[in-house]
XYZ file of C-alpha atoms in Angstrom:
671
model
C 13.818 -151.384 74.183
C 15.907 -150.211 71.541
C 19.597 -151.225 70.797
C 21.540 -148.064 71.436
C 24.526 -149.384 69.454
C 23.206 -150.742 66.074
C 27.125 -150.923 64.994
C 27.356 -153.342 67.929
C 24.711 -155.623 67.176
C 25.380 -159.204 68.405
C 23.304 -161.148 65.748
C 23.827 -164.887 67.562
C 21.579 -163.330 70.455
C 18.331 -162.600 68.745
C 15.179 -164.375 68.175
C 14.843 -166.774 65.010
C 13.926 -164.896 62.283
C 12.965 -165.190 58.553
C 15.345 -162.106 57.530
C 18.045 -163.740 59.129
C 21.098 -164.579 56.770
C 20.465 -167.941 55.428
C 22.988 -170.469 57.125
C 22.721 -172.747 53.641
C 25.096 -169.603 52.230
C 28.557 -171.043 51.396
C 30.686 -169.494 54.253
C 34.002 -169.670 52.072
C 34.021 -166.770 49.471
C 37.206 -168.460 47.814
C 34.966 -171.020 46.077
C 37.190 -173.268 44.154
C 34.924 -172.799 41.009
C 34.813 -169.232 41.214
C 37.437 -166.723 38.748
C 39.916 -165.755 40.921
C 41.605 -162.349 40.686
C 45.146 -164.009 40.433
C 46.476 -165.142 37.188
C 45.369 -168.753 36.091
C 48.029 -171.484 35.881
C 48.818 -172.820 32.528
C 46.721 -175.344 31.442
C 48.355 -179.044 30.370
C 47.634 -180.398 27.501
C 47.410 -184.236 26.010
C 47.883 -187.177 28.513
C 48.709 -184.477 31.258
C 45.776 -182.421 30.574
C 43.569 -185.635 31.096
C 45.292 -186.400 34.309
C 45.088 -182.960 35.789
C 41.346 -183.116 34.852
C 40.779 -186.488 36.716
C 42.918 -185.263 39.747
C 41.560 -182.252 39.917
C 37.503 -183.894 39.360
C 38.377 -185.946 42.256
C 40.097 -182.781 44.415
C 36.619 -180.508 43.695
C 34.189 -183.774 44.559
C 35.864 -184.295 47.729
C 36.114 -180.524 48.425
C 32.248 -180.281 47.855
C 31.632 -183.262 49.898
C 33.246 -181.561 52.946
C 31.441 -178.542 52.201
C 27.965 -179.907 52.085
C 28.993 -181.806 55.316
C 30.024 -178.310 56.836
C 26.768 -176.574 55.642
C 24.950 -179.527 57.183
C 26.863 -178.955 60.806
C 26.039 -174.876 60.676
C 22.581 -175.404 59.862
C 22.128 -177.956 62.734
C 24.576 -175.425 64.978
C 22.116 -172.745 63.846
C 18.971 -174.270 64.565
C 20.375 -175.510 68.254
C 21.197 -171.877 68.928
C 18.241 -170.030 67.823
C 16.050 -172.524 69.641
C 18.325 -172.040 72.976
C 17.604 -168.137 72.406
C 13.936 -168.312 71.653
C 13.480 -170.600 75.216
C 15.688 -167.880 76.800
C 13.772 -165.077 75.472
C 10.373 -166.590 75.939
C 10.585 -167.357 79.476
C 12.122 -163.711 80.284
C 8.957 -162.210 78.581
C 6.434 -164.499 79.921
C 7.787 -165.401 83.511
C 9.655 -162.246 84.120
C 7.527 -159.751 82.414
C 10.166 -158.310 80.691
C 9.073 -156.348 77.697
C 11.790 -157.162 75.544
C 10.961 -156.275 71.413
C 10.490 -159.012 68.992
C 14.054 -159.262 67.786
C 16.042 -158.949 71.079
C 19.846 -158.781 70.972
C 21.910 -158.755 74.253
C 22.399 -155.003 74.574
C 18.286 -155.546 75.139
C 18.445 -158.114 77.651
C 20.927 -156.885 79.849
C 19.525 -153.526 79.869
C 16.180 -154.875 80.470
C 17.795 -157.147 83.539
C 19.819 -153.689 84.932
C 16.652 -151.660 85.102
C 14.668 -154.503 86.715
C 17.331 -154.930 89.287
C 17.220 -151.412 90.076
C 20.248 -149.867 87.840
C 19.898 -146.636 85.434
C 20.854 -147.616 81.870
C 21.260 -144.587 79.809
C 20.247 -144.523 75.620
C 24.167 -144.389 75.233
C 24.702 -147.593 77.470
C 25.984 -145.752 80.608
C 24.912 -147.938 83.231
C 24.798 -147.018 87.103
C 23.065 -147.399 90.330
C 21.486 -144.811 92.606
C 22.522 -144.311 96.114
C 19.845 -146.291 98.276
C 17.813 -144.222 100.520
C 18.701 -144.508 104.418
C 17.087 -147.310 106.451
C 14.395 -146.211 109.026
C 15.690 -146.050 112.385
C 13.337 -145.562 114.903
C 10.620 -147.842 115.789
C 7.567 -146.234 114.375
C 8.687 -146.365 110.886
C 10.977 -149.682 111.174
C 7.818 -151.641 109.636
C 7.232 -149.664 106.409
C 8.966 -150.772 103.352
C 8.091 -150.010 99.422
C 6.984 -153.494 98.249
C 6.707 -154.625 94.994
C 3.423 -156.960 94.371
C 3.040 -160.490 93.428
C 0.609 -160.453 90.827
C -0.376 -164.122 90.616
C 0.073 -167.313 92.507
C 2.311 -169.960 91.054
C 2.856 -173.828 91.210
C 5.642 -175.539 93.068
C 7.605 -175.908 90.236
C 7.242 -172.753 88.457
C 7.912 -169.132 89.165
C 5.229 -167.011 87.273
C 5.143 -163.250 87.746
C 6.752 -162.980 91.068
C 8.813 -159.990 91.852
C 11.008 -159.136 94.874
C 11.431 -156.126 97.267
C 14.484 -154.154 98.257
C 16.009 -155.713 101.004
C 16.786 -154.350 104.115
C 20.330 -153.102 103.989
C 18.879 -151.264 100.461
C 20.204 -153.763 97.850
C 18.044 -153.871 95.019
C 15.608 -156.286 94.133
C 16.598 -158.674 91.194
C 13.945 -160.716 89.142
C 13.361 -164.187 90.275
C 14.453 -166.644 87.424
C 12.775 -169.618 86.646
C 15.625 -172.166 86.530
C 13.587 -175.459 85.756
C 14.245 -176.891 82.229
C 11.477 -178.908 80.239
C 12.526 -182.201 79.384
C 12.204 -181.203 76.003
C 15.363 -178.648 76.557
C 17.395 -181.074 78.418
C 19.320 -181.895 74.586
C 19.675 -178.053 74.478
C 21.960 -177.581 77.385
C 25.777 -178.448 77.903
C 26.605 -178.172 81.301
C 30.230 -178.770 82.656
C 31.216 -180.524 85.974
C 33.369 -176.844 86.750
C 30.193 -174.899 85.798
C 28.357 -176.543 89.250
C 31.169 -175.408 91.292
C 31.719 -171.770 90.113
C 30.093 -168.886 92.201
C 28.078 -170.970 94.195
C 29.770 -170.455 97.561
C 31.381 -166.966 97.217
C 28.941 -165.100 98.966
C 30.023 -163.087 101.772
C 27.949 -164.159 105.199
C 25.203 -162.016 106.001
C 26.425 -161.978 109.581
C 29.474 -159.661 108.486
C 27.443 -157.525 106.103
C 25.720 -154.114 106.748
C 22.578 -155.964 106.312
C 22.689 -157.975 109.014
C 20.234 -156.853 111.853
C 21.411 -156.056 115.180
C 19.914 -158.077 118.262
C 17.638 -154.426 119.335
C 16.671 -153.769 115.883
C 15.355 -157.131 115.662
C 13.412 -156.930 118.451
C 11.994 -153.669 116.825
C 11.220 -155.129 113.739
C 9.235 -157.526 115.317
C 7.011 -155.420 117.900
C 6.581 -153.053 114.694
C 3.015 -152.179 113.735
C 2.872 -153.641 110.297
C 2.679 -157.213 111.739
C 0.541 -156.637 114.521
C 1.134 -158.774 118.090
C 4.921 -159.396 118.306
C 6.674 -162.585 117.482
C 9.191 -162.394 119.900
C 6.536 -163.943 122.113
C 5.988 -166.984 120.137
C 7.764 -170.411 120.185
C 10.841 -171.584 118.849
C 10.708 -173.522 115.505
C 13.757 -175.101 113.771
C 15.007 -173.890 110.800
C 16.657 -176.811 108.257
C 17.988 -175.375 104.807
C 18.006 -177.848 101.985
C 21.198 -178.557 100.209
C 21.232 -178.746 96.578
C 20.608 -182.378 94.739
C 23.514 -181.200 92.486
C 26.026 -181.703 95.429
C 26.273 -185.521 94.475
C 26.462 -186.541 90.597
C 24.648 -189.566 89.132
C 27.778 -191.565 89.719
C 27.183 -191.068 93.355
C 30.129 -188.901 93.803
C 30.509 -185.781 95.902
C 31.189 -183.122 93.411
C 32.950 -180.114 95.248
C 33.922 -180.871 98.911
C 35.364 -177.871 99.631
C 32.477 -175.980 97.946
C 30.071 -178.035 100.657
C 32.301 -176.996 103.695
C 32.116 -173.236 102.513
C 28.195 -173.376 101.995
C 27.970 -175.361 105.436
C 30.243 -172.568 107.291
C 28.132 -169.903 105.824
C 24.558 -171.432 106.860
C 26.176 -171.908 110.272
C 26.934 -168.382 110.286
C 23.007 -167.778 110.151
C 22.454 -170.067 112.902
C 20.402 -173.028 111.451
C 19.578 -176.155 113.181
C 20.304 -178.715 110.333
C 20.290 -179.395 106.638
C 18.191 -181.454 104.448
C 19.855 -183.607 102.333
C 17.851 -185.928 99.080
C 18.936 -189.516 98.806
C 17.826 -190.209 95.314
C 16.784 -193.906 94.597
C 17.949 -193.640 90.752
C 21.630 -192.622 91.975
C 22.026 -195.346 94.744
C 20.103 -198.416 92.830
C 20.917 -196.809 89.425
C 22.320 -199.879 87.332
C 21.755 -203.075 88.967
C 18.582 -204.191 91.186
C 19.738 -204.424 94.926
C 23.208 -203.241 94.313
C 23.188 -199.892 96.208
C 26.075 -197.250 96.241
C 26.037 -194.848 98.991
C 29.778 -193.868 98.886
C 29.078 -189.995 97.928
C 26.461 -189.998 100.613
C 28.792 -191.238 103.020
C 31.709 -188.709 102.451
C 28.840 -185.966 102.669
C 27.239 -187.089 105.685
C 30.939 -187.170 107.193
C 31.411 -183.377 106.485
C 28.031 -182.451 108.178
C 29.028 -184.254 111.055
C 32.119 -182.608 111.281
C 30.193 -179.143 111.347
C 28.214 -180.407 114.442
C 24.996 -180.202 112.184
C 21.452 -182.091 112.539
C 20.540 -184.036 109.295
C 17.495 -185.007 107.910
C 17.247 -187.405 104.693
C 14.657 -187.975 102.201
C 14.056 -191.326 100.437
C 13.449 -189.913 96.946
C 11.904 -192.720 94.891
C 10.991 -190.204 91.619
C 12.570 -188.205 89.405
C 14.341 -184.480 89.571
C 13.689 -182.845 86.639
C 16.248 -180.052 87.838
C 13.884 -177.574 88.943
C 16.030 -177.104 92.244
C 18.987 -174.578 92.397
C 21.351 -177.304 90.818
C 19.429 -178.226 87.587
C 20.430 -181.627 87.786
C 18.282 -184.019 86.010
C 17.902 -187.292 87.906
C 16.056 -189.934 86.303
C 14.654 -193.359 87.951
C 16.891 -196.186 88.341
C 18.213 -197.350 84.385
C 17.144 -200.707 85.147
C 13.529 -199.513 86.156
C 13.399 -197.337 82.804
C 14.282 -201.064 80.676
C 11.498 -202.841 82.302
C 9.480 -199.751 81.157
C 10.429 -200.084 77.734
C 8.435 -203.336 77.382
C 6.047 -202.797 80.305
C 5.063 -199.222 80.150
C 2.182 -199.722 82.530
C 4.473 -199.702 85.371
C 4.177 -195.687 85.113
C 1.382 -193.487 85.702
C -1.048 -192.873 82.177
C -3.127 -189.873 81.291
C -6.667 -190.468 79.474
C -4.599 -189.823 76.119
C -2.418 -192.836 76.918
C 0.745 -190.648 77.532
C 2.999 -192.144 80.208
C 4.935 -190.306 82.734
C 8.188 -191.619 84.241
C 8.480 -189.077 87.574
C 7.441 -192.126 89.786
C 6.037 -195.374 89.487
C 2.253 -196.128 89.197
C 0.800 -197.103 92.409
C -0.878 -200.039 90.376
C 2.138 -201.626 90.542
C 2.546 -201.455 94.451
C 1.789 -205.258 94.850
C 2.385 -206.236 91.443
C 5.742 -208.088 91.123
C 7.029 -206.979 87.880
C 10.238 -205.073 89.222
C 12.576 -208.501 88.456
C 10.344 -210.584 90.409
C 9.743 -207.682 93.377
C 6.806 -205.533 94.033
C 7.028 -201.416 93.816
C 6.200 -201.914 97.586
C 9.230 -204.282 98.099
C 11.812 -202.101 95.861
C 11.105 -199.197 98.464
C 11.505 -200.993 101.449
C 15.100 -202.974 99.931
C 16.443 -199.227 99.517
C 15.207 -198.025 103.144
C 16.157 -200.763 104.324
C 19.997 -200.346 102.918
C 20.277 -196.845 104.160
C 19.469 -197.642 107.608
C 21.932 -200.279 107.492
C 24.667 -198.239 106.103
C 24.702 -195.611 108.181
C 23.404 -196.989 111.472
C 26.548 -195.266 113.276
C 24.568 -191.939 111.939
C 21.251 -192.938 113.760
C 22.915 -194.434 116.776
C 24.732 -190.803 117.551
C 21.745 -189.021 116.617
C 23.173 -187.213 113.893
C 19.784 -187.975 111.521
C 16.910 -186.458 113.362
C 14.285 -187.557 110.912
C 13.432 -189.388 107.511
C 10.860 -188.171 104.891
C 9.586 -190.653 102.574
C 8.648 -189.857 99.000
C 5.134 -190.959 98.346
C 4.380 -189.612 94.861
C 5.633 -186.817 92.230
C 8.105 -184.577 93.411
C 8.131 -186.351 96.507
C 4.728 -185.249 97.716
C 1.560 -187.623 98.183
C -0.318 -186.643 95.103
C -0.999 -188.014 91.734
C 1.493 -186.713 89.025
C -1.746 -184.733 87.640
C 0.152 -181.064 87.166
C 3.377 -182.380 84.857
C 4.736 -179.960 82.534
C 6.329 -182.342 80.066
C 2.607 -182.974 79.246
C 2.051 -179.905 78.994
C 0.509 -178.719 81.612
C 0.658 -174.598 83.038
C -0.752 -172.852 86.122
C -3.730 -172.749 86.569
C -4.613 -175.627 84.400
C -6.973 -178.550 86.497
C -4.649 -181.271 85.758
C -5.761 -184.607 84.499
C -6.491 -187.949 86.304
C -3.542 -190.533 86.158
C -5.307 -193.550 86.189
C -5.269 -195.224 82.662
C -2.240 -197.799 83.041
C -3.447 -201.607 83.033
C -2.656 -202.396 86.533
C -4.891 -199.035 87.797
C -7.517 -200.047 85.264
C -7.987 -203.820 86.782
C -8.344 -202.169 90.461
C -11.169 -199.847 88.964
C -13.002 -202.582 87.186
C -12.760 -204.768 90.421
C -14.077 -201.577 92.683
C -16.608 -201.108 90.065
C -17.729 -204.971 90.017
C -18.238 -204.907 93.814
C -20.302 -201.693 93.919
C -22.491 -203.422 91.741
C -22.095 -201.165 88.379
C -19.418 -202.399 86.324
C -20.042 -199.818 83.588
C -18.596 -197.268 86.163
C -15.266 -198.565 85.468
C -13.798 -195.944 83.437
C -12.722 -192.812 83.804
C -14.661 -189.651 83.599
C -14.766 -188.562 79.550
C -15.746 -185.016 80.274
C -13.168 -183.581 82.843
C -11.093 -181.889 80.498
C -7.705 -181.352 79.610
C -4.285 -180.277 81.467
C -4.902 -176.680 80.850
C -8.948 -176.751 81.502
C -10.406 -174.404 83.494
C -13.304 -175.975 86.023
C -16.034 -174.260 84.287
C -15.072 -175.555 80.608
C -15.831 -179.080 81.649
C -19.129 -180.945 82.206
C -17.127 -183.047 85.463
C -15.786 -180.039 87.352
C -18.113 -177.138 86.601
C -20.880 -176.074 88.981
C -23.389 -178.998 89.670
C -21.212 -181.036 87.635
C -20.923 -184.745 87.268
C -18.047 -184.756 90.016
C -21.088 -184.666 92.651
C -23.132 -187.525 90.528
C -23.345 -190.678 91.932
C -20.705 -192.225 89.519
C -18.520 -189.034 90.055
C -18.751 -189.781 94.163
C -17.800 -193.577 93.399
C -14.853 -192.798 91.213
C -13.325 -189.911 93.308
C -13.635 -191.878 96.228
C -11.535 -194.838 94.966
C -9.271 -192.808 93.423
C -8.278 -190.970 96.677
C -8.394 -194.431 98.326
C -5.760 -195.558 95.884
C -3.766 -192.690 97.183
C -4.291 -193.513 100.781
C -3.492 -197.221 100.427
C -0.288 -196.626 98.728
C 0.792 -194.036 101.823
C -0.273 -196.834 104.225
C 1.415 -199.561 102.595
C 4.971 -197.858 102.108
C 4.538 -196.002 105.600
C 4.268 -199.723 107.174
C 7.581 -200.571 105.989
C 9.033 -197.212 106.552
C 8.538 -197.333 110.277
C 9.620 -200.888 110.142
C 13.121 -199.850 108.688
C 13.490 -196.428 110.695
C 11.865 -197.557 113.941
C 12.226 -194.848 116.680
C 13.153 -192.349 114.009
C 10.681 -189.000 113.003
C 9.130 -190.034 109.987
C 8.057 -186.979 107.617
C 5.682 -187.283 104.679
C 4.931 -183.828 102.361
C 1.734 -182.863 101.466
C 1.129 -180.465 98.297
C -0.308 -176.949 98.316
C -2.808 -177.061 95.343
C -4.562 -173.892 96.187
C -5.536 -172.517 92.888
C -9.371 -173.567 92.077
C -10.158 -173.870 95.927
C -12.463 -170.912 95.733
C -14.904 -173.172 93.343
C -17.686 -175.694 94.438
C -15.620 -178.505 92.920
C -11.790 -177.832 93.880
C -11.070 -179.379 90.450
C -6.917 -179.360 91.036
C -7.009 -181.147 94.451
C -9.354 -183.826 92.726
C -7.098 -184.808 90.116
C -4.094 -184.739 92.506
C -6.075 -187.569 94.829
C -7.528 -184.953 97.179
C -11.512 -185.491 97.395
C -11.885 -182.041 98.750
C -14.967 -180.446 97.419
C -16.992 -177.773 99.242
C -19.719 -180.543 100.880
C -16.643 -182.947 101.770
C -13.197 -182.844 104.083
C -10.606 -184.369 101.624
C -7.860 -184.085 103.991
C -9.414 -185.780 107.118
C -9.405 -189.484 106.029
C -5.707 -189.497 104.608
C -4.388 -187.697 107.824
C -6.275 -190.462 109.503
C -3.874 -193.187 108.031
C -0.873 -190.649 108.924
C -2.039 -190.520 112.261
C -1.668 -194.226 112.679
C 2.017 -194.446 111.829
C 2.756 -191.378 113.947
C 4.504 -189.215 111.064
C 4.982 -185.097 110.633
C 3.387 -183.713 107.953
C 5.450 -181.388 106.027
C 3.061 -178.697 103.894
C 4.264 -176.649 101.441
C 3.542 -173.188 102.240
C 3.530 -170.709 99.226
C 3.873 -167.442 101.224
C 1.540 -166.006 98.710
C -1.281 -163.313 98.959
C -3.564 -163.972 95.961
C -5.842 -160.847 95.238
C -9.425 -161.131 95.422
C -9.764 -160.501 91.279
C -7.643 -163.658 90.910
C -8.924 -165.373 87.793
C -7.567 -168.914 89.125
C -9.695 -168.193 92.239
C -6.649 -169.429 94.483
C -7.053 -169.143 98.335
C -3.320 -170.467 99.913
C -4.247 -168.925 103.350
C -7.916 -170.860 103.314
C -6.079 -174.346 102.334
C -3.362 -173.661 104.572
C -5.607 -173.294 107.424
C -7.677 -176.277 106.647
C -4.772 -178.536 106.287
C -3.004 -177.499 109.301
C -6.162 -177.273 111.426
C -7.240 -180.799 109.873
C -3.780 -182.046 111.242
C -3.727 -180.363 114.331
C -7.272 -181.951 115.281
C -5.886 -185.345 115.083
C -2.807 -184.284 117.035
C -0.473 -184.975 114.192
C 2.810 -182.750 113.901
C 2.972 -180.113 111.219
C 6.030 -179.019 109.682
C 6.725 -176.249 106.763
C 8.633 -176.115 103.521
C 8.938 -173.061 101.075
C 7.304 -173.184 97.883
C 9.883 -170.813 96.266
C 13.305 -170.010 97.231
C 13.185 -166.457 97.499
C 10.749 -164.360 99.003
C 10.874 -160.427 100.191
C 10.202 -159.247 103.470
C 6.341 -159.606 103.159
C 6.863 -163.282 101.868
C 8.697 -164.151 104.705
C 6.534 -162.651 107.389
C 3.553 -164.968 105.684
C 5.726 -167.895 106.479
C 6.698 -166.587 109.909
C 2.719 -166.098 110.615
C 1.824 -169.845 108.936
C 4.507 -171.476 111.230
C 3.545 -169.775 114.613
C 0.068 -168.471 114.434
C -0.170 -165.609 116.987
C -4.121 -166.009 117.602
C -4.019 -169.639 118.302
C -5.380 -170.632 121.855
C -3.549 -174.186 121.615
C -0.236 -172.287 120.593
C 0.271 -174.459 117.935
C 3.537 -174.156 116.122
C 5.675 -175.948 113.290
C 7.735 -178.544 114.656
C 10.318 -177.536 112.134
C 10.902 -175.580 109.109
C 12.917 -176.798 106.093
C 13.898 -173.861 103.260
C 14.825 -174.220 99.757
C 17.546 -172.381 99.057
C 17.502 -169.429 96.156
C 19.844 -169.706 93.195
C 23.305 -168.738 93.965
C 22.889 -165.515 91.700
C 19.441 -164.431 93.830
C 20.803 -165.428 97.031
C 23.983 -163.040 96.861
C 21.808 -160.359 95.631
C 19.172 -159.874 97.890
C 18.157 -163.209 99.923
C 20.270 -163.393 101.975
C 19.646 -160.516 104.833
C 16.227 -161.825 104.405
C 16.741 -165.279 105.491
C 18.921 -163.973 108.196
C 15.644 -162.034 109.506
C 13.216 -164.975 108.710
C 15.607 -167.271 110.952
C 15.793 -164.807 113.802
C 11.952 -164.705 113.739
C 11.562 -168.409 113.903
C 13.876 -168.609 116.670
C 13.092 -165.895 118.880
C 11.124 -166.385 121.819
C 10.050 -164.707 125.365
C 13.457 -165.380 126.892
C 15.151 -163.084 124.035
C 12.754 -160.390 124.862
C 13.714 -160.276 128.514
C 17.417 -160.638 127.552
C 17.365 -157.648 125.286
C 14.688 -155.372 126.635
């Protein structure tokens, strides 16, 4: 794309380029040592000349120092600006497939965004939108839509090459935007408090919009031939919506009560069953051990109660990297990070010795390294404090479930896919067992097995972004299936199982009589290989000759928990380079859980979907061909960003909720 108005060129949005003007150039054209056009004052003589020269020299030296300081500040600002610009443009090219030129300017970016959103941008800058085609009106063609393809699968924390299609009311699709920020870019972002409040709750309710489906039209959609048999004869699945982490700041204060009320009013118009709120360890017990601050959550829960909505809470014992809609960074408690400066082995560690501060290593679950407490005791103290603080909400039945965070991203897994360590989809990840406490555990297990030389991690397992066939451990007939490989992977999984067992034992004690939820990850890339390498590094020993989920679910069944499975909603082509299989993984996990009579719930992997993606989620939640009529016990929906939500997702979300709620009785009433 070329710039239609070169004379309107905006230089401060270009990619860094050596041809840019040098920021070291003196911005002041009236340099005091340069000849001036106006007449020079008469030169003093004698003593006066000496005094004037001394004064002038001092003034010049002082002025020169100020200019040098200003030059340095200018250079820093320029580098800062170019770094931000470079990241934004690189993200648009890589994740959004925007064909931006090497030296793109603001006009190029705006034109690309407008064209992707379905607008027409002419060479002279004239921009307009074509009138949408009329929506189909009869039942025979209600299920026919033009769909943009999803090209490749993505991880739970990144959007890669995803596209959305037009919504049912003719709104054009817009690109999904990767709002996650790498830790390296945190110092490049400045967010004011007011920024988190503007335009977040201004979307018009879909119940009053032209895109809202009438009851009869909905039933026609549900009977459409595109989706086979009718969803109208399936069971009711409650839908909960996850509130943004940004509603509570790092000082445990409710940021925008009026905005929260508007959001809840809007969600209530969609007839959702309740909301999900993250209670962050890094906020509640931030500064002093065992001193808990719940004031912001108390205020938020009161508002939710006033709206007569059910509430699910998440005990979040991990770091929030800002990948949700708020973009808010929440670390582990500061007093824990202070301990970590002197004892870095409290964190997960990879083979290169790099520490990951997303969550605490499971090696210290029973080590008194946290000011005299073990990690298990720290988790239990927080859960007990929450149960005591909000006893009235439990008594009144407002809190219907409590989710327990058991690892990275709140999921029961090792942090083997950390983007801060350089991981990118579809890398296999790395084993996270090299802190001294985990190594002591491994040596003990190897010695008890009679092979003390096995007390080490594999040295041929590749790196974060390796592919299975590039390693000696995960390749076809690799060392993963050797005697040592089977020993190591069994031990690695057992550490995960023991961690879940220890934490859930105390969680069921703290929340007796309350539904406990555990989040299970969807690691679907390399699923069609023999080793299932990505699942192995995450702690699930699930190669083709093993059932890696059944032993984990045995422990979860003991504690009567509900598993919440992260559903991708993606359809991966057969030629996928990552040999991914989201549907195959979903089938294995759900059937393994249902066979053990464990309740299964759902959680979307991405904030926004097109119609096809939403229907795949419905099909996963309510399998129509299951003779036992299994279904999700509930579905937790992660909201999109305000920009995408207001553009296309609200009418699609409205349709999705109707599909999850509709039951046989509705057919009789509407029929």
